[in-house]
Short mmCIF file of C-alpha atoms in Angstrom, two decimals:
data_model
loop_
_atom_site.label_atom_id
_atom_site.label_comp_id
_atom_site.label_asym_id
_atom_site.label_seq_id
_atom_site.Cartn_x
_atom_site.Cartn_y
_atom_site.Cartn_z
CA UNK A 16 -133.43 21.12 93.43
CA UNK A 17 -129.65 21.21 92.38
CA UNK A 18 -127.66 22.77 94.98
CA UNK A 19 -125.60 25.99 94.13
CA UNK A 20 -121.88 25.11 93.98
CA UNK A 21 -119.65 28.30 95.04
CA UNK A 22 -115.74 28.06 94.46
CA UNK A 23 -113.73 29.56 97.00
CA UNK A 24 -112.96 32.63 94.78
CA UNK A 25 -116.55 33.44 94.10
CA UNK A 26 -117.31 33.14 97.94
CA UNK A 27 -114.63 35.74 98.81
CA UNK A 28 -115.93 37.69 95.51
CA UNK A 29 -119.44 37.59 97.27
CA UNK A 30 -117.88 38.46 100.40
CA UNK A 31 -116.26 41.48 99.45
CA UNK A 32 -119.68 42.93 97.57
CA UNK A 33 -121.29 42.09 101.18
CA UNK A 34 -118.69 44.37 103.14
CA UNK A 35 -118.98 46.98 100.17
CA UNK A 36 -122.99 46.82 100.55
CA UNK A 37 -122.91 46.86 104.09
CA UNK A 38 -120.46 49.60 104.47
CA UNK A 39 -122.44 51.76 101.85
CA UNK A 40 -125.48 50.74 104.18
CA UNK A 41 -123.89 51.83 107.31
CA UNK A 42 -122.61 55.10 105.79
CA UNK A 43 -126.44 56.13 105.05
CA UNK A 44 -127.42 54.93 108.44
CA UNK A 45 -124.56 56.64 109.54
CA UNK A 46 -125.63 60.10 108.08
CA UNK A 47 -129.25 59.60 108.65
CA UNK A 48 -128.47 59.27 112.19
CA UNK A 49 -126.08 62.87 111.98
CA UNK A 50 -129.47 64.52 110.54
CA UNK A 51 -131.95 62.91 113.02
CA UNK A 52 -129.61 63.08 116.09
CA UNK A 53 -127.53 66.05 115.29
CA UNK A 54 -129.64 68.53 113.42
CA UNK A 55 -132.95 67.70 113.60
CA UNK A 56 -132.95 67.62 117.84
CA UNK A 57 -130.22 71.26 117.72
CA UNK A 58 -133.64 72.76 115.60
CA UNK A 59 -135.86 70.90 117.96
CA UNK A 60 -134.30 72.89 121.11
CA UNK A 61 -134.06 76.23 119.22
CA UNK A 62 -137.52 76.12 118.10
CA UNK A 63 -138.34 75.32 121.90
CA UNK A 64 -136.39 77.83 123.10
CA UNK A 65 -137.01 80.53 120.85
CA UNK A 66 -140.80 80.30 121.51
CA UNK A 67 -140.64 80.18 125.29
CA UNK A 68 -138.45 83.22 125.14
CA UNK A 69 -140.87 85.02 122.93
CA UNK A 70 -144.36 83.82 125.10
CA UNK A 71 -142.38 85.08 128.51
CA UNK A 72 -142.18 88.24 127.45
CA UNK A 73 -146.17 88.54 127.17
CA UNK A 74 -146.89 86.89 130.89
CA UNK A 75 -149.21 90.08 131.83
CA UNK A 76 -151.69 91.75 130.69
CA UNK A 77 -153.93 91.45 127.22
CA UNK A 78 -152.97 90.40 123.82
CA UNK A 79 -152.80 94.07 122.28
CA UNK A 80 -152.09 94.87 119.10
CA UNK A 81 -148.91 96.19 119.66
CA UNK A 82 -147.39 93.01 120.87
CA UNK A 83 -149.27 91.40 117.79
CA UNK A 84 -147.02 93.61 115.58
CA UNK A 85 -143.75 93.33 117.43
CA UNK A 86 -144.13 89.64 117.48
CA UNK A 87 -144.88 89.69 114.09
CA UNK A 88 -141.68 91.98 113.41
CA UNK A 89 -139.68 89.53 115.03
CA UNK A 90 -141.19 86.91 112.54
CA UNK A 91 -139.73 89.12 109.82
CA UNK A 92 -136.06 89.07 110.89
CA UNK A 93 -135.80 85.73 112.03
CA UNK A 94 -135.65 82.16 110.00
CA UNK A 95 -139.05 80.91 111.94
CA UNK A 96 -142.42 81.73 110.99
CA UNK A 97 -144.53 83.08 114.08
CA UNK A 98 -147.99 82.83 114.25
CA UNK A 99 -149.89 84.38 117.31
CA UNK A 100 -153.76 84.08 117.89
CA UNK A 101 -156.25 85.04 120.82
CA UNK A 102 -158.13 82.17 120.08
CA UNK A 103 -157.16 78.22 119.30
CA UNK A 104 -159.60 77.81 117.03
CA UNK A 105 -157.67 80.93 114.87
CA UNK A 106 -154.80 79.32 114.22
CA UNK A 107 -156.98 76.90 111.41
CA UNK A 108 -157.02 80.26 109.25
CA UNK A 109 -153.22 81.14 109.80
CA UNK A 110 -151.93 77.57 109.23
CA UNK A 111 -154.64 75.77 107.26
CA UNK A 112 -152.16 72.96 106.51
CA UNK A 113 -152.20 69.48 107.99
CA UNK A 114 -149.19 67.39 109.76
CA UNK A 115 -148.77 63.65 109.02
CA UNK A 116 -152.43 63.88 107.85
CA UNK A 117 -153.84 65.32 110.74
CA UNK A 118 -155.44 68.71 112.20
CA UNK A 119 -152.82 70.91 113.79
CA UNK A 120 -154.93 70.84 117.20
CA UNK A 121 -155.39 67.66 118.30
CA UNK A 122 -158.38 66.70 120.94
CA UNK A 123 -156.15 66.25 124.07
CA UNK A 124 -153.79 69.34 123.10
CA UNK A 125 -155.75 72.02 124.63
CA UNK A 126 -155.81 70.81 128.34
CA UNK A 127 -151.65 70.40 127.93
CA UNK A 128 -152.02 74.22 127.04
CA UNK A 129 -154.31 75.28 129.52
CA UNK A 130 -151.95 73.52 131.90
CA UNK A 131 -148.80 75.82 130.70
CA UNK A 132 -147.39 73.05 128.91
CA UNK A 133 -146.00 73.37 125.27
CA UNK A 134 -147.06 71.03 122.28
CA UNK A 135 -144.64 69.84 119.78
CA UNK A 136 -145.89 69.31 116.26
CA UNK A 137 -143.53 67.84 113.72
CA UNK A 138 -144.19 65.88 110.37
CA UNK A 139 -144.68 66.27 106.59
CA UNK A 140 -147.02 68.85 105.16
CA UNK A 141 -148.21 67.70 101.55
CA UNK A 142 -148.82 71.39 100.65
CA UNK A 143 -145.37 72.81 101.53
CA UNK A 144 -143.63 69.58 100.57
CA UNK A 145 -141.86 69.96 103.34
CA UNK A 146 -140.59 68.07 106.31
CA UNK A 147 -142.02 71.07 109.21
CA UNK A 148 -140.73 71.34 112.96
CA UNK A 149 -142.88 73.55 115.38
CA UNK A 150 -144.51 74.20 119.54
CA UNK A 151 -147.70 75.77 120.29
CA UNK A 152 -147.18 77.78 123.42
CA UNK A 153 -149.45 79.42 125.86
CA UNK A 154 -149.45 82.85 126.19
CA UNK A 155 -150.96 83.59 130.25
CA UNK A 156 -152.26 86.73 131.59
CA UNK A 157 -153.67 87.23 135.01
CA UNK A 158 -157.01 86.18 134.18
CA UNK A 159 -155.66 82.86 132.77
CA UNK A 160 -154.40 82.35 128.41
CA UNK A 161 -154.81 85.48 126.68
CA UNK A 162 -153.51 83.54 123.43
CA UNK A 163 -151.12 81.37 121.90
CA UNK A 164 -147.57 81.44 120.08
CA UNK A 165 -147.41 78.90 116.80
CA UNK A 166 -143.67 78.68 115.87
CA UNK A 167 -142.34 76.32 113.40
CA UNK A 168 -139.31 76.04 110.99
CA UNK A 169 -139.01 74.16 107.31
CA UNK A 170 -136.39 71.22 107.72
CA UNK A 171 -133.59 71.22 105.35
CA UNK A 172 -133.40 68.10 103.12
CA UNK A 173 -130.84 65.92 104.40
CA UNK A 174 -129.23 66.49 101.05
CA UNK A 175 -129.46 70.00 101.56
CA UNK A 176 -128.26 69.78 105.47
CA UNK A 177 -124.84 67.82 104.19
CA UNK A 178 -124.52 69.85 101.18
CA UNK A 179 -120.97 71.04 101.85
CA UNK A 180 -120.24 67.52 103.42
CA UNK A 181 -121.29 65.39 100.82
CA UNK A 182 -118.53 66.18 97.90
CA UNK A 183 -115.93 65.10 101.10
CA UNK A 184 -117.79 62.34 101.21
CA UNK A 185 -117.77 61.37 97.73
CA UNK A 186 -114.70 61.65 97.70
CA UNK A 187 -113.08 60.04 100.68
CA UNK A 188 -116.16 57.28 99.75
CA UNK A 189 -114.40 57.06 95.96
CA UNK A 190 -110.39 57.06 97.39
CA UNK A 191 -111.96 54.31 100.25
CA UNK A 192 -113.43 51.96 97.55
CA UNK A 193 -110.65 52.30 95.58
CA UNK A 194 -107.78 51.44 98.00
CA UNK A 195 -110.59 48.38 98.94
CA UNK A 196 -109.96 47.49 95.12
CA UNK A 197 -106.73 47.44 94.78
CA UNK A 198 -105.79 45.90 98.02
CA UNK A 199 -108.53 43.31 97.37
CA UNK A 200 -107.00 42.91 93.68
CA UNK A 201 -103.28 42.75 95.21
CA UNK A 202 -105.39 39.70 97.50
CA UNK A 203 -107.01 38.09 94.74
CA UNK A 204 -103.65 37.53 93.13
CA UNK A 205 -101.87 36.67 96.04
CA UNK A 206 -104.18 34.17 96.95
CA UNK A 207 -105.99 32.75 94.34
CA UNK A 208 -102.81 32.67 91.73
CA UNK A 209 -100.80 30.51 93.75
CA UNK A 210 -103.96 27.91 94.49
CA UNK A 211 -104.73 27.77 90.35
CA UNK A 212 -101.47 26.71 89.94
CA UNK A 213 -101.67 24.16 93.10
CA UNK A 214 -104.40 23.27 90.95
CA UNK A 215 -103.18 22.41 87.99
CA UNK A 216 -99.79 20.87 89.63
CA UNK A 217 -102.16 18.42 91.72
CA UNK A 218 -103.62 17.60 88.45
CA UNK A 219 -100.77 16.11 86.99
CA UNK A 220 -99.40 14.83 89.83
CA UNK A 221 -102.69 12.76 89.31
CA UNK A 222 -101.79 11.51 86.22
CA UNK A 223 -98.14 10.02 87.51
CA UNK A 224 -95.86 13.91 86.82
CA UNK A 225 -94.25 14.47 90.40
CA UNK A 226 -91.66 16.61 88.86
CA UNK A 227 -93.25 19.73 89.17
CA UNK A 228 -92.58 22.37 92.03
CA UNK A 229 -94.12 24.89 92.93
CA UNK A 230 -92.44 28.50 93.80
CA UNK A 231 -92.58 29.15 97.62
CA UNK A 232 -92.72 33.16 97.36
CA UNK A 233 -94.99 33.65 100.33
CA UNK A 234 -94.43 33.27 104.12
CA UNK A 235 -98.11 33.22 105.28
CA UNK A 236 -100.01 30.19 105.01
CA UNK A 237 -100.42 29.87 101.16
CA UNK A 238 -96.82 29.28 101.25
CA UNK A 239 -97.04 26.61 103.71
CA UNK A 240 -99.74 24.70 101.82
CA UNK A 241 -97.17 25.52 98.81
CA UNK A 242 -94.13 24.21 100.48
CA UNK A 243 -96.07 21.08 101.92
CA UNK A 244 -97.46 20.15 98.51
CA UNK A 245 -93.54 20.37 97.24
CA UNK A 246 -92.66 17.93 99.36
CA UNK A 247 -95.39 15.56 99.05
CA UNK A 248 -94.16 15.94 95.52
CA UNK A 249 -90.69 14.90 96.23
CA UNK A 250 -92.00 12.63 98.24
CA UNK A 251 -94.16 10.66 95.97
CA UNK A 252 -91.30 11.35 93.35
CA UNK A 253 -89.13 9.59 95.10
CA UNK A 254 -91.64 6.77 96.09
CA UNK A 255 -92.16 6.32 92.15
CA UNK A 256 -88.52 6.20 92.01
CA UNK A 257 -87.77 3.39 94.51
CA UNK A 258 -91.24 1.80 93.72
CA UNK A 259 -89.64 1.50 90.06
CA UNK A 260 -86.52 -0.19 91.31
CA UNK A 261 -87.95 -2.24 93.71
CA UNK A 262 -89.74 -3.87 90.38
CA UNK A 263 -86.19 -4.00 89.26
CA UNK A 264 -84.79 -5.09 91.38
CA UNK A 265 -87.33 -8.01 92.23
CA UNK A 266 -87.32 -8.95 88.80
CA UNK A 267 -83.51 -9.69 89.06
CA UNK A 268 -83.82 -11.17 91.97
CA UNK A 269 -86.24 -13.90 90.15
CA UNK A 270 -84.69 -13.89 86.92
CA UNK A 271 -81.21 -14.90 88.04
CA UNK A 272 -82.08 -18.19 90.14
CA UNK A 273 -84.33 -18.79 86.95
CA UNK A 274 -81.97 -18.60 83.91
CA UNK A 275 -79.59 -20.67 86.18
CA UNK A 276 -82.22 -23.36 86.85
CA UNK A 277 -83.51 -23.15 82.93
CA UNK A 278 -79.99 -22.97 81.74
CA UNK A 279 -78.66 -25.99 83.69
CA UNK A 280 -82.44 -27.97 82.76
CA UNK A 281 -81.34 -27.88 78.98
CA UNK A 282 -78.39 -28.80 79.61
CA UNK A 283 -79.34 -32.01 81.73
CA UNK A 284 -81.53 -33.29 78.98
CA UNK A 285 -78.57 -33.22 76.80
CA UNK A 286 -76.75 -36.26 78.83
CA UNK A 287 -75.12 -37.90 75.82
CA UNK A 288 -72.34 -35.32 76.24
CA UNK A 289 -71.98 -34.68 79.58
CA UNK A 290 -70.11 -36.85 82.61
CA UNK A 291 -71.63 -37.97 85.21
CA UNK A 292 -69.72 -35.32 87.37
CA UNK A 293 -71.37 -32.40 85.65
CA UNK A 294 -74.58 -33.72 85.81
CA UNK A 295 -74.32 -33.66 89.69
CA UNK A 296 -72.81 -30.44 89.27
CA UNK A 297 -75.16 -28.92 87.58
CA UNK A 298 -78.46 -30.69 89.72
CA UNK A 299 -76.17 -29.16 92.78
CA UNK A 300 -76.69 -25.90 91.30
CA UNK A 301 -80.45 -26.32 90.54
CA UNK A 302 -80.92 -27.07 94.38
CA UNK A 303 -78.91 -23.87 95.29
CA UNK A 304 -81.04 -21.92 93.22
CA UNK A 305 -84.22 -23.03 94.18
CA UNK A 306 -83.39 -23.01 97.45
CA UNK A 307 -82.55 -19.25 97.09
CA UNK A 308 -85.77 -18.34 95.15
CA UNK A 309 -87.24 -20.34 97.53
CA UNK A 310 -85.66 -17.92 100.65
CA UNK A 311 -86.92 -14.75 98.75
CA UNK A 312 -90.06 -15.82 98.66
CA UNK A 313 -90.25 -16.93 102.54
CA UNK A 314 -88.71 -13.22 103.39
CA UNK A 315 -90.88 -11.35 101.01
CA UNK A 316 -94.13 -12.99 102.87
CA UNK A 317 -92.51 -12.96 106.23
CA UNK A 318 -91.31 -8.74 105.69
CA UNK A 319 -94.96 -8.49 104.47
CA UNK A 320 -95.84 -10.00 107.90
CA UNK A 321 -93.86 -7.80 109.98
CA UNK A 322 -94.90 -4.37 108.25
CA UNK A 323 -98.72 -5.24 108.37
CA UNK A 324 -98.55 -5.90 112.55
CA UNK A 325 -99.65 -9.82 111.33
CA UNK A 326 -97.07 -10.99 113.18
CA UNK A 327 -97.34 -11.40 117.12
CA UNK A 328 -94.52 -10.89 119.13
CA UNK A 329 -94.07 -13.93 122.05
CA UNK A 330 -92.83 -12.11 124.87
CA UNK A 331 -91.11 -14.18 127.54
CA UNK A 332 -87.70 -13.93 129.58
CA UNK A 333 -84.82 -14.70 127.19
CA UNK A 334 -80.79 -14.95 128.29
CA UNK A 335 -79.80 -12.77 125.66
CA UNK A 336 -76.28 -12.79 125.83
CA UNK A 337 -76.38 -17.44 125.80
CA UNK A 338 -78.82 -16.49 122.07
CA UNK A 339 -76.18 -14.28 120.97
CA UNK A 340 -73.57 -16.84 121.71
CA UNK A 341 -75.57 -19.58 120.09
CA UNK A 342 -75.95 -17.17 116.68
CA UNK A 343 -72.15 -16.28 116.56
CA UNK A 344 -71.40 -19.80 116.83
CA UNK A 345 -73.30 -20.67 113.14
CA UNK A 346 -71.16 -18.41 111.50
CA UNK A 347 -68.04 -20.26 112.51
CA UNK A 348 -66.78 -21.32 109.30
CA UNK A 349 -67.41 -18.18 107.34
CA UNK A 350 -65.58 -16.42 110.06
CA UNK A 351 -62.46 -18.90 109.73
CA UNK A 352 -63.10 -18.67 105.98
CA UNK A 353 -62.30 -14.58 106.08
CA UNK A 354 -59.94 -15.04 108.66
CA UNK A 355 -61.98 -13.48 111.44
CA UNK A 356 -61.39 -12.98 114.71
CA UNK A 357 -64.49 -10.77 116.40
CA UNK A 358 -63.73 -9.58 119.42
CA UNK A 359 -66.53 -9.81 122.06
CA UNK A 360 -67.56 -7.73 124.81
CA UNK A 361 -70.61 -9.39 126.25
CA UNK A 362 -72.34 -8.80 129.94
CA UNK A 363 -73.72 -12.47 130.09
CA UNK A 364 -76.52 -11.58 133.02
CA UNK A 365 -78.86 -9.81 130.72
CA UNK A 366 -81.92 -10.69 131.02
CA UNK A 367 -84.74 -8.96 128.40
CA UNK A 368 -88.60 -10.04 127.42
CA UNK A 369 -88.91 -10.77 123.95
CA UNK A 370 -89.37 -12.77 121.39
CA UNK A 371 -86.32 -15.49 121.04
CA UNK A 372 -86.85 -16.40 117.79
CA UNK A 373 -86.91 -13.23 116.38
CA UNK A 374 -84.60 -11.84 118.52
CA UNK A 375 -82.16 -14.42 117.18
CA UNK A 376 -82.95 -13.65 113.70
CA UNK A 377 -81.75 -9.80 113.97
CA UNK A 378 -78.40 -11.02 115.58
CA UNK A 379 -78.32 -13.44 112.41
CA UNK A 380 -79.03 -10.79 110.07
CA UNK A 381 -76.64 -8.18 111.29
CA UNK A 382 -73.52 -10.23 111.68
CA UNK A 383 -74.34 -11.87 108.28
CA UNK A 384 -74.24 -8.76 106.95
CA UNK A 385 -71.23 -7.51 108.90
CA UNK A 386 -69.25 -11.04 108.12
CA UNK A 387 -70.40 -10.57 103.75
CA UNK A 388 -68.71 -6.98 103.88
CA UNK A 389 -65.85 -6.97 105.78
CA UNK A 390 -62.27 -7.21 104.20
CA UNK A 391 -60.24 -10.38 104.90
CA UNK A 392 -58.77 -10.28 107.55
CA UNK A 393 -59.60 -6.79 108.99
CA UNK A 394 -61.16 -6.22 112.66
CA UNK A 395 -64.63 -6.56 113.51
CA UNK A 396 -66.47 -6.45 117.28
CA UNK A 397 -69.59 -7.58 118.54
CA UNK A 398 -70.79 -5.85 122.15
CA UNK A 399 -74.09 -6.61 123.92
CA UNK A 400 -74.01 -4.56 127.27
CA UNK A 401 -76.78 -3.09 129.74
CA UNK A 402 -77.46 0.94 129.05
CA UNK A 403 -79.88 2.48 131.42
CA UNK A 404 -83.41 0.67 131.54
CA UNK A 405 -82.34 -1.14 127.39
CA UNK A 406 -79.89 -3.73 126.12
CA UNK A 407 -77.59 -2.15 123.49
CA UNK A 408 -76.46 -4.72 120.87
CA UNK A 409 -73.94 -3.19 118.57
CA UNK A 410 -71.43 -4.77 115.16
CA UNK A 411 -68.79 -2.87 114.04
CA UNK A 412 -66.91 -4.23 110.84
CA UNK A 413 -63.99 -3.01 108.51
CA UNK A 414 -64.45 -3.01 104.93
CA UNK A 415 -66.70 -2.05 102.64
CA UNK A 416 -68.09 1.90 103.65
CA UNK A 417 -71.51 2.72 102.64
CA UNK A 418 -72.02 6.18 101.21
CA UNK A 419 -73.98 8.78 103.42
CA UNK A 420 -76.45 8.96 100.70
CA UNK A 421 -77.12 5.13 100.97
CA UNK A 422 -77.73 5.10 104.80
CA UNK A 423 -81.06 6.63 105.14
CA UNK A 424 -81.94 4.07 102.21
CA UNK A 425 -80.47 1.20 104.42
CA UNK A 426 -83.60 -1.09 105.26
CA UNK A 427 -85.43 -0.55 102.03
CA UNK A 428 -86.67 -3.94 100.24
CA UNK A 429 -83.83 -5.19 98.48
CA UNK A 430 -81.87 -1.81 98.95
CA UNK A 431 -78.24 -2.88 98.80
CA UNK A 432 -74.99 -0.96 98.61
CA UNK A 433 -73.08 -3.45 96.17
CA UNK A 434 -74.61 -1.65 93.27
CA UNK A 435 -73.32 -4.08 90.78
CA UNK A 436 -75.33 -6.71 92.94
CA UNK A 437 -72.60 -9.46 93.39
CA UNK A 438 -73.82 -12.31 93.29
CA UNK A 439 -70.60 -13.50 95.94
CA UNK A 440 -72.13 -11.69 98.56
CA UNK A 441 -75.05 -13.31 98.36
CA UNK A 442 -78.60 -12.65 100.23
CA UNK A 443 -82.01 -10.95 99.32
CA UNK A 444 -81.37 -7.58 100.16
CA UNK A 445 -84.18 -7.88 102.51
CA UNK A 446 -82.41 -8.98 105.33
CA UNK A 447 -81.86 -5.65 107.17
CA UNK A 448 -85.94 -4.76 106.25
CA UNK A 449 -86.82 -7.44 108.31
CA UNK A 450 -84.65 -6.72 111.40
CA UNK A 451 -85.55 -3.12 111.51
CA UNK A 452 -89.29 -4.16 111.57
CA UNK A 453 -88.97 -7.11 114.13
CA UNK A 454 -86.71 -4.33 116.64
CA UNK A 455 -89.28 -1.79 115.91
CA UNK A 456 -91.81 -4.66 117.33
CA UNK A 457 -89.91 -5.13 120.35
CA UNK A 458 -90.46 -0.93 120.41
CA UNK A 459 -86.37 -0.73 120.19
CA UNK A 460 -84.49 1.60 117.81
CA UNK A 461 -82.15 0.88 114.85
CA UNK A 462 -79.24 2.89 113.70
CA UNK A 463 -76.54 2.71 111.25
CA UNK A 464 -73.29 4.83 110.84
CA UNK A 465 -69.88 3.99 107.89
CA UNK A 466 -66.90 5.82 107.07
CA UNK A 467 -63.55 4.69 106.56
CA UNK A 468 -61.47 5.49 109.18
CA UNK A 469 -64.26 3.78 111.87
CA UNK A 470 -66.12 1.21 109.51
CA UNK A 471 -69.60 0.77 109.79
CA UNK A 472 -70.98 0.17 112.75
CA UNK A 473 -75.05 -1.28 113.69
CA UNK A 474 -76.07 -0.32 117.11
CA UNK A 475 -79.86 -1.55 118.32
CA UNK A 476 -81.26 -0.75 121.45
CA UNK A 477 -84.00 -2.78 122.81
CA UNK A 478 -86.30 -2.20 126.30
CA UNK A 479 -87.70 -4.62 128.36
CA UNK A 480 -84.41 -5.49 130.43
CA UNK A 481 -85.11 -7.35 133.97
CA UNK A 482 -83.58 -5.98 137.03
CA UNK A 483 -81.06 -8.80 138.56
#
């Protein structure tokens, strides 16, 4: 059996007919109840009344005919009909009609008389087509019942009984259902125009178009789920966008070492003309290259690594300040080569857990990247000092400022602020990727900060530091 599919607009549809049903429902319950509860038990304690006031004044005495007639008087002038009888067998030939389907007198009726008790007889009478309310009541004398008082009343139809009522009510009913429709129509468009269009946006954001937006003219929650799905847009815009020059960029990446090792090939098998110098030369450069391609491809794998939590971290007590010692003193040369002096401000009793080996390769990465971009010359400082429970390792070089735009990008693969990609500065562009992953592994934090007047300055904090 295939299952009925309901969209969300059809179920509110449905659910709005329900709550129109049931209110229409509850409104004839509602006035049935008025006519049962109201009018029929107000007639059921007049006719009650009215025939115990009319058998008390005949307490005494016989049934003569001149109480016959006034009693039949007073059935003139008033809205009952008033039957009296001597016997209970009479009152067959006065009301020859039957309630429900059944005999006026019932078998147990005539010892609730003879007991002074009243009988009430309500129900439909076929011939009258009538809904009928009535009592039988005793009439005593001193010898015991000298006769008997039949009073009854035709119900009103409870059309007839809310005649005056029931125009209000058609009309209060028609201004009700048609607020209900235009509020429910104001709804409808409110609600359901705004999720088409999510609709059709998330359909072409499935097909690659992240451009669209949506508009956020609501406060409730449908412009929430609008505002949200704008900035997944953006988001995945903007993942599309770097996605598209990461391929770019890798491409370069590969295609420069390449033509440089192709180029300098050719022109190797070409020896006749060439010295024995250039040859060298040009084998020197084929080894530079390759060695280069070569360290993209190790830091691609070993970023890959990091990201995907493949890589375990070896925890064990490090000196930190004696590894960041040992780091600055590779870079000797290409300090002396940019006539740089660093000045160092180093506690060197810090002791952290970590991993050594990584740990070294962020301090590589860092001042690599601090020693590429700073001016000849110019000032640069390295710190590593004890704040509260962390280490705080922090670089601060003059030189090249990165743009505020380009610092939240700082970290991306092969995100680099030299847009024309010099090749003099050298690296991957992935060097800063993998020391924000391997500090986020040691659960420490990574920030960056430029402008010209302070330079740019690196600052990593890292836990795990051992009380002396």
């Amino acid at each position: 059996m295939k299952k009925l599919k309901l969209t969300l607009s059809k179920k509110i549809l449905l659910l709005l007919l329900s709550s129109i049903g049931f209110t229409i429902l509850f409104s004839f319950f509602f006035l049935h109840f008025l006519y049962s509860e109201l009018y029929l038990s107000s007639m059921k304690e007049s006719v009650i009344y009215q025939g115990q006031r009319t058998a008390s004044h005949y307490h005494y005495g016989e049934l003569s005919d001149e109480i016959i007639e006034k009693i039949q008087w007073y059935n003139i002038v008033s809205e009952y009909e008033i039957i009296v009888v001597d016997d209970l067998e009479q009152l067959s030939s006065y009301f020859p009609y039957k309630i429900n389907m059944e005999t006026l007198i019932a078998a147990n009726d005539r010892a609730d008389l003879e007991n002074g008790q009243y009988i009430m007889k309500e129900g439909f009478v076929e011939e009258l087509d009538r809904e009928i309310l009535g009592a039988i009541f005793p009439i005593k004398g001193e010898q015991g019942l000298i006769g008997f008082i039949y009073i009854y009343v035709p119900l009103a139809a409870i059309q007839d009984v809310f005649k005056e009522s029931i125009p209000i009510l058609i009309v209060v009913g028609t201004l009700f259902f048609l607020i209900i429709f235009l509020v429910a129509n104001r709804l409808w468009k409110a609600l359901f125009k705004p999720l088409k269009d999510l609709q059709q946006h998330s359909f072409e954001v499935s097909r690659g178009n992240y451009s669209n937006r949506l508009k956020a003219d609501h406060n409730d929650e449908i412009g929430q789920v609008t505002e949200a799905f704008n900035k997944m847009s953006k988001s995945l815009e903007q993942q599309e966008e770097r996605k598209k020059e990461f391929t770019s960029n890798l491409v370069h990446e590969l295609r420069t070492p390449l033509t440089y090792i192709s180029g300098y090939t050719q022109a190797l098998k070409q020896l006749n003309d060439m010295s024995s110098d250039d040859a060298t030369n040009y084998i020197t450069t084929i080894e530079k290259e390759t060695e280069r391609l070569n360290k993209l491809i190790n830091d691609l794998i070993e970023l890959n690594h990091l990201e995907e939590n493949l890589y375990v971290i070896d925890h064990q007590p490090i000196a930190i300040a004696q590894l960041l010692f040992d780091t600055i003193d590779l870079f000797t040369i290409h300090l002396d080569k940019k006539e740089l002096n660093p000045k160092l401000t180093i506690e060197e009793d810090l002791i952290i857990t970590g991993d050594p080996q990584r740990l070294e390769q962020v301090f590589y990465n860092v001042i690599d990247n601090a020693i590429k971009y700073s001016s000849a010359g110019s000032k640069m400082s390295i710190e590593l000092k004890r704040t509260s429970a962390y280490v705080e390792f922090k670089v601060v070089n003059e030189g090249l400022s990165i743009h505020q735009d380009d610092i939240d990008r700082i970290g991306e693969r092969f995100f680099r602020t030299d847009k024309a990609r010099n090749r003099t500065t050298g690296g991957t562009g992935l060097g800063l990727s993998i020391v924000k992953e391997i500090v986020k592994l040691h659960d420490g934090t990574f920030s960056l900060t430029s402008d010209r007047l302070t330079g740019t300055k690196v600052t990593i904090r890292l836990p795990g530091l051992l009380s002396d």
